[in-house]
Short mmCIF file of C-alpha atoms in Angstrom, two decimals:
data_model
loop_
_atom_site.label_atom_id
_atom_site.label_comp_id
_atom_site.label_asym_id
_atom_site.label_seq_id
_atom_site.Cartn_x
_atom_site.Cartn_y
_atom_site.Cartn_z
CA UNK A 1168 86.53 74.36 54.68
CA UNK A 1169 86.89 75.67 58.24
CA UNK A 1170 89.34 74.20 60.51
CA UNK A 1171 87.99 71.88 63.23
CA UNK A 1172 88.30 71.48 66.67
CA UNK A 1173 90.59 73.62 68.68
CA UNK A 1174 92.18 75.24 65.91
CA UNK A 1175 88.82 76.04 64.40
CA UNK A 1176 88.27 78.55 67.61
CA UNK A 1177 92.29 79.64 67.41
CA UNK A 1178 90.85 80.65 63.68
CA UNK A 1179 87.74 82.92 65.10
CA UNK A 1180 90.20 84.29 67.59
CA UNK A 1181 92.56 85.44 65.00
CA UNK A 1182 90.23 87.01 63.12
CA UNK A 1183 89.89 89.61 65.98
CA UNK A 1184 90.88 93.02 65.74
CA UNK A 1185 94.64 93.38 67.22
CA UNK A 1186 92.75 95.81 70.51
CA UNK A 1187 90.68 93.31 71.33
CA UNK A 1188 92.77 89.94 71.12
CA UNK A 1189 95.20 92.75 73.49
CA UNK A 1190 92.42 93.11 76.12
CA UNK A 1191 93.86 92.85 79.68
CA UNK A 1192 91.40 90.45 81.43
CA UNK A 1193 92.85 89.97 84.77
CA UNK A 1194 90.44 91.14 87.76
CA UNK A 1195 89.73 90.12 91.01
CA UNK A 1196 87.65 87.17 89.64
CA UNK A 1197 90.10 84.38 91.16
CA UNK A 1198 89.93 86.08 94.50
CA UNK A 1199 86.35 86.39 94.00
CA UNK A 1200 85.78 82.43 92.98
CA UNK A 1201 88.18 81.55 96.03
CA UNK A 1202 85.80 83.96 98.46
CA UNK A 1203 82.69 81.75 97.64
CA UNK A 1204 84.47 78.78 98.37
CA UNK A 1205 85.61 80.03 101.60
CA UNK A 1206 82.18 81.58 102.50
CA UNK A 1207 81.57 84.31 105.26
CA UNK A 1208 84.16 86.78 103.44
CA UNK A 1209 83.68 90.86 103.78
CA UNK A 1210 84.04 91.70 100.56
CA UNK A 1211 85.53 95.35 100.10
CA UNK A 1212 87.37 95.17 96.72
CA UNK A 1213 84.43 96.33 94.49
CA UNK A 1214 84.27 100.38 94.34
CA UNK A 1215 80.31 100.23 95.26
CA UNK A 1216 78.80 101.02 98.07
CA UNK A 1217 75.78 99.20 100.07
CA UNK A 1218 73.13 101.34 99.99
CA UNK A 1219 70.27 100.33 98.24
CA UNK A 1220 68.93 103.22 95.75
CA UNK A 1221 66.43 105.28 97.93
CA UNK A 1222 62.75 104.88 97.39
CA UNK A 1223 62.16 108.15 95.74
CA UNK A 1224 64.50 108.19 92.99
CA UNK A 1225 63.37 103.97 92.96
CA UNK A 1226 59.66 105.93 92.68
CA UNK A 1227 60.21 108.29 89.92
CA UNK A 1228 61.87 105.41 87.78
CA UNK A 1229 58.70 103.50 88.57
CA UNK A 1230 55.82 106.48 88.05
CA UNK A 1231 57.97 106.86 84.43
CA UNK A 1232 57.18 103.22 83.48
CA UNK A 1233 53.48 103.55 84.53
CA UNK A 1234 53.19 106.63 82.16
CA UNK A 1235 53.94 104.90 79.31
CA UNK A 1236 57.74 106.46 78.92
CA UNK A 1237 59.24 103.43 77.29
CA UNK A 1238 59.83 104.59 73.55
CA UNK A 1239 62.91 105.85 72.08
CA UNK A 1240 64.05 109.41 73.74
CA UNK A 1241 64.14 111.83 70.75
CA UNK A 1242 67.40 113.50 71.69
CA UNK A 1243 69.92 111.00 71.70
CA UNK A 1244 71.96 113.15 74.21
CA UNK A 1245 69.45 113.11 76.80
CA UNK A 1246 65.77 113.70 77.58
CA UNK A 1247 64.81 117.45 78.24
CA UNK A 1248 64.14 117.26 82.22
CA UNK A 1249 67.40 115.58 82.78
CA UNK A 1250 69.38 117.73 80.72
CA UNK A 1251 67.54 120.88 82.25
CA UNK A 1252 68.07 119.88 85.51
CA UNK A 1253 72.28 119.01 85.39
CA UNK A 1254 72.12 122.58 83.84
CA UNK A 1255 70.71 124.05 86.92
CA UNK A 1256 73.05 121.37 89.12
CA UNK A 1257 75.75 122.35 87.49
CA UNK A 1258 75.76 126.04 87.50
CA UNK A 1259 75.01 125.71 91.16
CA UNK A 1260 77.56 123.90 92.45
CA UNK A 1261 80.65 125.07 89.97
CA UNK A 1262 79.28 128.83 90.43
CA UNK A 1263 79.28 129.37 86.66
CA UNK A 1264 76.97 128.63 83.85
CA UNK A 1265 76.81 125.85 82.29
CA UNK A 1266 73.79 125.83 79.65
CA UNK A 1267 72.03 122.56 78.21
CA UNK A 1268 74.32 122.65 75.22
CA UNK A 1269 77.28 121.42 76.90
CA UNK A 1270 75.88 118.63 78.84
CA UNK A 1271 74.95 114.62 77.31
CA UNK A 1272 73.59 112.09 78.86
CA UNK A 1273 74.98 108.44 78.61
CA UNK A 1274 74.35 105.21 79.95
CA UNK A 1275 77.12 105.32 82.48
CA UNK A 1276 79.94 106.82 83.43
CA UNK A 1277 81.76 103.97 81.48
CA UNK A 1278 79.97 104.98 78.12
CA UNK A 1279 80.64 109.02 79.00
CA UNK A 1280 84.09 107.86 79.15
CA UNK A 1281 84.16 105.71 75.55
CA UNK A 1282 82.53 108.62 73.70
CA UNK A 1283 85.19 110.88 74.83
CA UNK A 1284 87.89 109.02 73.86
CA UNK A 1285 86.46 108.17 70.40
CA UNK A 1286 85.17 111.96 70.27
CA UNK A 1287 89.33 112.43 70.27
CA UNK A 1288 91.75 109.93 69.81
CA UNK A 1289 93.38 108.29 66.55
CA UNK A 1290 94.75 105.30 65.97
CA UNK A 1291 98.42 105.90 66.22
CA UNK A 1292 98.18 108.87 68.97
CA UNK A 1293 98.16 108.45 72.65
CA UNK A 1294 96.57 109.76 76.08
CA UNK A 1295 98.67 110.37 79.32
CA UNK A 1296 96.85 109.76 81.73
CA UNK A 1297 97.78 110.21 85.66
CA UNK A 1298 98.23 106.84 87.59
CA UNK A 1299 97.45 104.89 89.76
CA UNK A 1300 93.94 104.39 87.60
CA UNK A 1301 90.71 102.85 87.40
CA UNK A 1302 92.46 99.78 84.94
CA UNK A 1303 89.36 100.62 82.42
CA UNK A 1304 91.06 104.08 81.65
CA UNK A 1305 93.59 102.14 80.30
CA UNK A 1306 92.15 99.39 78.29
CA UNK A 1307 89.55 101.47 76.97
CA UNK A 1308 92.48 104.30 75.39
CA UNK A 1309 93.86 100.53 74.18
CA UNK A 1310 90.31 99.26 72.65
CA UNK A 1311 90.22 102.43 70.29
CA UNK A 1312 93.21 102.30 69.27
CA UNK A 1313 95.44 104.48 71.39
CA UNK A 1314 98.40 104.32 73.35
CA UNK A 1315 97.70 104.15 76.81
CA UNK A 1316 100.75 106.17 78.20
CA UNK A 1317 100.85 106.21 82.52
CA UNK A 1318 102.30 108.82 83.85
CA UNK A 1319 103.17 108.11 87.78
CA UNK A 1320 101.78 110.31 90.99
CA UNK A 1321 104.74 111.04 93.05
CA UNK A 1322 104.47 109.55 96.49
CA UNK A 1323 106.02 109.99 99.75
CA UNK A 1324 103.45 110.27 102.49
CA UNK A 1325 101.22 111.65 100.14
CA UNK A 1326 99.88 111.16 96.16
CA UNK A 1327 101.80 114.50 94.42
CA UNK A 1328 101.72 115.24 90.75
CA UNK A 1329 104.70 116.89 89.36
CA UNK A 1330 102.96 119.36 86.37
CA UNK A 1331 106.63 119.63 84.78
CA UNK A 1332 106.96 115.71 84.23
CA UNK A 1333 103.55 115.57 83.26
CA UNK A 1334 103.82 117.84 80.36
CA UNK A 1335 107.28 116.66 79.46
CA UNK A 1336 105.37 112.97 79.20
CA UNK A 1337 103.30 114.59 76.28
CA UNK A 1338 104.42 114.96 72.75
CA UNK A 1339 103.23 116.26 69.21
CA UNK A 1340 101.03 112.29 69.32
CA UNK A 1341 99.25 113.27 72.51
CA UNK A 1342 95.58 114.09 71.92
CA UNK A 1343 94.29 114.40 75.90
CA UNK A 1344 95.19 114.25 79.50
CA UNK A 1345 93.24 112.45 81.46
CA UNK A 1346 93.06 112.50 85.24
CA UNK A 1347 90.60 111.30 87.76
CA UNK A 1348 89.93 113.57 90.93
CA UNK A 1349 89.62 112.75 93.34
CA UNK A 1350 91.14 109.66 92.31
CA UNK A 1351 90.18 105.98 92.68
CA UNK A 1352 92.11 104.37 94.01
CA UNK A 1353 94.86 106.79 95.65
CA UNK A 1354 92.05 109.70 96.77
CA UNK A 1355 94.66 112.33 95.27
CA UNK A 1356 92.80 115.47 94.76
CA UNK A 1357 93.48 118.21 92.11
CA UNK A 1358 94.10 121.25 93.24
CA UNK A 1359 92.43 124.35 92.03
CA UNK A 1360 96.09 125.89 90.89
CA UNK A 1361 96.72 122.57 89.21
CA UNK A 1362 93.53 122.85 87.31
CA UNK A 1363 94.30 126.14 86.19
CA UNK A 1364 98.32 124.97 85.07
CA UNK A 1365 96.78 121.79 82.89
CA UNK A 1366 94.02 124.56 81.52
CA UNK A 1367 96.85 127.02 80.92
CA UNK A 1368 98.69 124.00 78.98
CA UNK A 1369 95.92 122.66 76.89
CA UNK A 1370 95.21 126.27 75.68
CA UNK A 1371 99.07 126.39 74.67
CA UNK A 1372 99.37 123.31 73.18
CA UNK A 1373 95.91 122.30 71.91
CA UNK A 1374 95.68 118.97 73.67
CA UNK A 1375 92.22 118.26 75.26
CA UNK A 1376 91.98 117.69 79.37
CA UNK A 1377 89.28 114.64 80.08
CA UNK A 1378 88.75 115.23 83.75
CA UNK A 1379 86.61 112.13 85.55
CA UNK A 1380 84.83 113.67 88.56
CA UNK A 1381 83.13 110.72 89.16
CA UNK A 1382 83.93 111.14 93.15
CA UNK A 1383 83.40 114.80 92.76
CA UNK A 1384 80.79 115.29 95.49
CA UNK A 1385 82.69 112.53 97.72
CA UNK A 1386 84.82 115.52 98.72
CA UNK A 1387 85.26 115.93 103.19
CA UNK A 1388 86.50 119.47 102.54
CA UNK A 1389 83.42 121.26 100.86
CA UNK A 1390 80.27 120.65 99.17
CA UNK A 1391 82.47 119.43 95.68
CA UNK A 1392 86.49 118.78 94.80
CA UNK A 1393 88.02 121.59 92.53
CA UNK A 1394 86.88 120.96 89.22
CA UNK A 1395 88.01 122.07 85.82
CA UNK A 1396 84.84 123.35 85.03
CA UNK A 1397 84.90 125.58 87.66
CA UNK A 1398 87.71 127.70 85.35
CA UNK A 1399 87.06 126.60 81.98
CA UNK A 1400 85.19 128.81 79.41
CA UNK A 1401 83.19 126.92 76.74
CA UNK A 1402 85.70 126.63 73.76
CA UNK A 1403 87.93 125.36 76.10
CA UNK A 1404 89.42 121.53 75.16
CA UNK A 1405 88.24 120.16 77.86
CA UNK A 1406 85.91 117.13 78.91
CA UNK A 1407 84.51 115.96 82.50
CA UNK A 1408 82.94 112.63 82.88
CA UNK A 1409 80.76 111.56 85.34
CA UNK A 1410 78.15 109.31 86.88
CA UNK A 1411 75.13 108.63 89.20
CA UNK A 1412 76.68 105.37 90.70
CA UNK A 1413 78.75 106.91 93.23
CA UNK A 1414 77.20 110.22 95.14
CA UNK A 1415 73.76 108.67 94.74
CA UNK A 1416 74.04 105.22 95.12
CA UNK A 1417 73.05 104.04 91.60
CA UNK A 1418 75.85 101.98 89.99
CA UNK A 1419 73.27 99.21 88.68
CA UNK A 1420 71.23 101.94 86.88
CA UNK A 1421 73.79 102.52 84.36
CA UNK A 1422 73.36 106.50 83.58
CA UNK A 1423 76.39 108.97 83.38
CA UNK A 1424 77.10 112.58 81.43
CA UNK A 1425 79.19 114.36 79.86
CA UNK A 1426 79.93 118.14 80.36
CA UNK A 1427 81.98 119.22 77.39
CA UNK A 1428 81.88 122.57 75.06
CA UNK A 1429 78.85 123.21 72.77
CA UNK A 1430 80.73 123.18 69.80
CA UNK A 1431 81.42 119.27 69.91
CA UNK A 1432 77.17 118.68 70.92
CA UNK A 1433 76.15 117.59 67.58
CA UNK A 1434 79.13 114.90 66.95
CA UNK A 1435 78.31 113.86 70.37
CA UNK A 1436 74.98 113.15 69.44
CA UNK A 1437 75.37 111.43 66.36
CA UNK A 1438 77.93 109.36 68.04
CA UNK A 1439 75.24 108.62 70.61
CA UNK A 1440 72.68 107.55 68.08
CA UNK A 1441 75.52 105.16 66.68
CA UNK A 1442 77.16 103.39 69.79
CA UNK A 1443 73.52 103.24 72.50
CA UNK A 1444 70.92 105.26 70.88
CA UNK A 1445 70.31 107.19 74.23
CA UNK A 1446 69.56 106.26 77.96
CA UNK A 1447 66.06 104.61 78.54
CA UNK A 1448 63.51 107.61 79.66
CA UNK A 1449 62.88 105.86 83.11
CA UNK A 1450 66.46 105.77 84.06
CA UNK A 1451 66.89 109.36 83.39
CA UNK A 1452 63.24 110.14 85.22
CA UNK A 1453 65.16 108.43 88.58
CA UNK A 1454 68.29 111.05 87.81
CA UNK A 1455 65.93 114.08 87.70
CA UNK A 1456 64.63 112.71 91.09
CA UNK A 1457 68.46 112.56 92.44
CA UNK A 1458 69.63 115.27 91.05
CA UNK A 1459 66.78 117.41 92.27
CA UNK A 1460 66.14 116.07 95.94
CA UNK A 1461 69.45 114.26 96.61
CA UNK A 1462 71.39 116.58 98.58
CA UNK A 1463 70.69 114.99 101.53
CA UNK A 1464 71.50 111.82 100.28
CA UNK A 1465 75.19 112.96 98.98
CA UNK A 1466 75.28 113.86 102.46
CA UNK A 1467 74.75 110.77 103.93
CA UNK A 1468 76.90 108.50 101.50
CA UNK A 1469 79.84 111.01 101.91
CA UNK A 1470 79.78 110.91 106.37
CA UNK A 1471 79.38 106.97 105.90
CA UNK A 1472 82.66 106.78 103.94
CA UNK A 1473 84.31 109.75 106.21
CA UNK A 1474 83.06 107.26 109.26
CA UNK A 1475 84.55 104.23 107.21
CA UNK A 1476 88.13 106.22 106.57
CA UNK A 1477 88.10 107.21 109.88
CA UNK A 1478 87.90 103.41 110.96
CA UNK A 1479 90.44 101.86 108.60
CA UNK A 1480 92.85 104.53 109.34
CA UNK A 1481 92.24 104.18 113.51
CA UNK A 1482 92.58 100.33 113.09
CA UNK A 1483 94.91 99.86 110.41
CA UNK A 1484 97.61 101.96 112.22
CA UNK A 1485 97.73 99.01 114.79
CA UNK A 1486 98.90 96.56 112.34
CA UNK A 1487 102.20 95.97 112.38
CA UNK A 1488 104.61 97.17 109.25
CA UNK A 1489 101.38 99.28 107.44
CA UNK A 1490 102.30 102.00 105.21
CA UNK A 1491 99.22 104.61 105.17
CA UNK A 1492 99.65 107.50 102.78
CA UNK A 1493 98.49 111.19 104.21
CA UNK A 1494 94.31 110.31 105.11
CA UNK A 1495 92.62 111.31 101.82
CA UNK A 1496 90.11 113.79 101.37
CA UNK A 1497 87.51 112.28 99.09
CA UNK A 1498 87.11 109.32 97.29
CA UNK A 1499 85.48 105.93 98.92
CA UNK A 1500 88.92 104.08 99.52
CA UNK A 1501 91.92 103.71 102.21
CA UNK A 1502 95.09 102.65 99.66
CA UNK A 1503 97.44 101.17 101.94
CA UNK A 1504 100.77 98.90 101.29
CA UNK A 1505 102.90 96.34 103.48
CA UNK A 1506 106.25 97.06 104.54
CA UNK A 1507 108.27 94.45 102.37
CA UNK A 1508 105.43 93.29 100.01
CA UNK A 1509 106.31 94.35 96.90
CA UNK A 1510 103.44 92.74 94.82
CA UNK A 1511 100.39 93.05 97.26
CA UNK A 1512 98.44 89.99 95.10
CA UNK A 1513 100.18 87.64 97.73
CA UNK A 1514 98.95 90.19 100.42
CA UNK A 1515 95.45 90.32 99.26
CA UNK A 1516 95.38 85.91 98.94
CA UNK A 1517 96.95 86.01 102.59
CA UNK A 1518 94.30 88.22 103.46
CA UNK A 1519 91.60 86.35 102.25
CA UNK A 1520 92.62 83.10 103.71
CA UNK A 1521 93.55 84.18 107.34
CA UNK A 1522 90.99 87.36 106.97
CA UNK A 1523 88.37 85.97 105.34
CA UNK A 1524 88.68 89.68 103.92
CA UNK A 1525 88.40 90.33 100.31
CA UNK A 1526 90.33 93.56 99.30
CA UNK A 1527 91.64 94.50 95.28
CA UNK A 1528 95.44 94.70 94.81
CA UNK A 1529 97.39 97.03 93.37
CA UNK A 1530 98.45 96.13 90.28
CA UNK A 1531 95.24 96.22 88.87
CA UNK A 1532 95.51 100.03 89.05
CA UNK A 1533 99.40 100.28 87.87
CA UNK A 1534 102.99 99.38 88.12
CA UNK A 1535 103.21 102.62 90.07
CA UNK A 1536 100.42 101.02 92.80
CA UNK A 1537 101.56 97.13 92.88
CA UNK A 1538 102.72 97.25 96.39
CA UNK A 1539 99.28 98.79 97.62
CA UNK A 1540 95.88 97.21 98.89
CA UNK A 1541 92.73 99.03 97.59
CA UNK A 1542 89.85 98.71 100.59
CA UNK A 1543 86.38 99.96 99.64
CA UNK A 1544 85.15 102.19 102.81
CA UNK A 1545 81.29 102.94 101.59
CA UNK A 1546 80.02 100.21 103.83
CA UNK A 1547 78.03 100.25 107.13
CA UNK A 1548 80.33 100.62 109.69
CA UNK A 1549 79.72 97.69 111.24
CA UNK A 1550 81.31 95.65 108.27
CA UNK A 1551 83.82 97.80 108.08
CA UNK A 1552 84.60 97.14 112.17
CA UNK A 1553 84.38 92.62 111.38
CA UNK A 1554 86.82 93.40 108.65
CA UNK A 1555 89.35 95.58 110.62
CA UNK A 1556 89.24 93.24 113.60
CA UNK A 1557 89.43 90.20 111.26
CA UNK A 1558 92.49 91.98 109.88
CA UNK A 1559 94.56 92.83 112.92
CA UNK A 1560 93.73 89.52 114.75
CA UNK A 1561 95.14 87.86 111.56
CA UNK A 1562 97.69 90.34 110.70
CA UNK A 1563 99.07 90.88 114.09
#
């Protein structure tokens, strides 16, 4: 006989795998629930921006639906025109080839993400990965079983990484390094020498690099950051993840991809059919129309969140007792702390009540990042200019 009442749910509960009773839940949802009661709040924790999709990758999803496209896609790791087309993208904007083999198409950067990790990791190895981080880096390394281990950017009045610490973090259990870069939330960059020391290492050592370069082409100093596969041959261990939500404004169409060598394509694929059984044909009809005739958008996303830095950084430097790191060059976020505030949760409530600003704190994204306030610049610049002056009139 099952037990009843409340214990009969304790009973489901501890039936769970161990990963998943170990979730970490905690997001901005309280500040969130406390914003609706408050009403009239700018809301810049969320790492979206406010652009609607444009009509003509909206148009291309569409014209894909009224042909009929809405079977199964045959390839699990993408359909032809898609993969053709990040090919071409690819090789164009890294300056080296990167053929059809090496690329699959998921839905999401989230999923890209998963199906590295489970491409790599054991139960009972870990992943380093450089913090402060996106918190699903580290719940998803926990979910398959890994050990999330965080290893710390330096920071003065910049985000530094220290290559020697990093590599002494590693050991004979660690199966990848994973970085994100530019980063959300800090807007650290990579540097081209860097890439080349962690490529250097992983040949040496055998451990994989998963590079996210989901902000790749939000990059103020050139057409894209320094990417690994810019220097990486094929057999290289090394993985990039990345998405359509940021550079082209499609977060709610839920399509990512993969770059990765060819050698892994066919696990990848098989692992596709097993976890999503592909991306939906329209979706990826939309991406072809992105990837193909979206320069101009990139464009335009990456001068509103260079107009949106330049903002927060003008305004927030007349705030008493505001600690602004070295003004990042990509990204879509100011990361900012309080002189004194240790735990910026109490800074971000404070906020919200006297600001009627919503902004995501620290912790969320590391020990290493407690004291700091994540702000969310891709916005029109007008909301960005009510939340500034909300801000210092509150603040001041």
């Amino acid at each position: 006989m099952l037990p009843q009442s409340s214990s009969s749910a304790r009973y489901a509960f501890d039936g769970v795998r161990a990963q998943i009773r170990d979730l970490h839940t905690e997001n901005i949802a309280n500040l969130a629930v406390r914003a609706r009661e408050l009403g009239d709040v700018v809301a810049l924790w969320y790492g979206e921006g406010d652009m609607v999709t444009p009509a003509f990758i909206r148009e291309a999803a569409k014209a894909a639906f009224d042909e009929g496209l809405t079977f199964y896609v045959p390839n699990m790791r993408g359909h032809g025109p898609l993969n053709e087309a990040l090919s071409e993208y690819q090789t164009r904007i890294h300056g080296r080839s990167i053929p059809i083999g090496r690329t699959t198409v998921t839905p999401g950067g989230m999923q890209a993400l998963y199906l590295a990790l489970e491409l790599l990791v054991d139960t009972g190895t870990n992943v380093v990965y450089v913090a402060p981080q996106w918190p699903n880096i580290h719940n998803a390394i926990h979910l398959i079983g890994g050990e999330p281990r965080p290893f710390p950017l330096d920071f003065k009045d910049d985000w530094r990484l220290d290559l020697d610490r990093l590599f002494a973090t590693c050991d004979a259990r660690t199966r990848a390094i994973f970085l994100s870069t530019p980063s959300n939330p800090t807007g650290w960059i990579a540097s081209r020498a860097e890439m080349q020391s962690l490529l250097d290492f992983s040949r040496r050592t055998g451990i994989w690099i998963i590079s996210d370069e989901v902000y790749g082409r939000l990059y103020f100093d050139g057409d894209v950051a320094p990417s690994i596969l810019q220097i990486a041959e094929d057999g290289d261990r090394v993985v990039s993840v990345n998405s359509f939500s940021k550079a082209w404004a499609m977060t709610g169409w839920r399509i990512g991809w993969l770059t990765h060598p060819s050698g892994v394509a066919d696990q990848l694929g098989a692992m596709t059919q097993y976890i999503n059984s592909g991306t939906a044909a329209p979706i990826q009809a939309g991406a072809v129309a992105a990837i193909r005739q979206g320069e101009p958008l990139v464009e335009e996303i990456r001068q509103r969140i260079r107009t949106g830095l330049d903002l927060a950084y003008d305004r927030l430097t007349r705030i008493p007792g505001i600690i602004l790191p070295t003004k990042p060059r990509g990204g879509m976020y100011a990361f900012f702390a309080l002189e004194g505030e240790n735990d910026a949760r109490r800074a971000c409530a404070r906020i919200l009540e006297t600001a009627r600003v919503g902004l995501a704190p620290g912790h969320l994204f590391g020990n290493s990042a407690a004291a700091f306030l994540r702000m969310c610049v891709c916005r029109d610049s007008g909301q960005i200019e009510t939340a500034l002056e909300r801000m210092t009139a509150a603040m001041n």
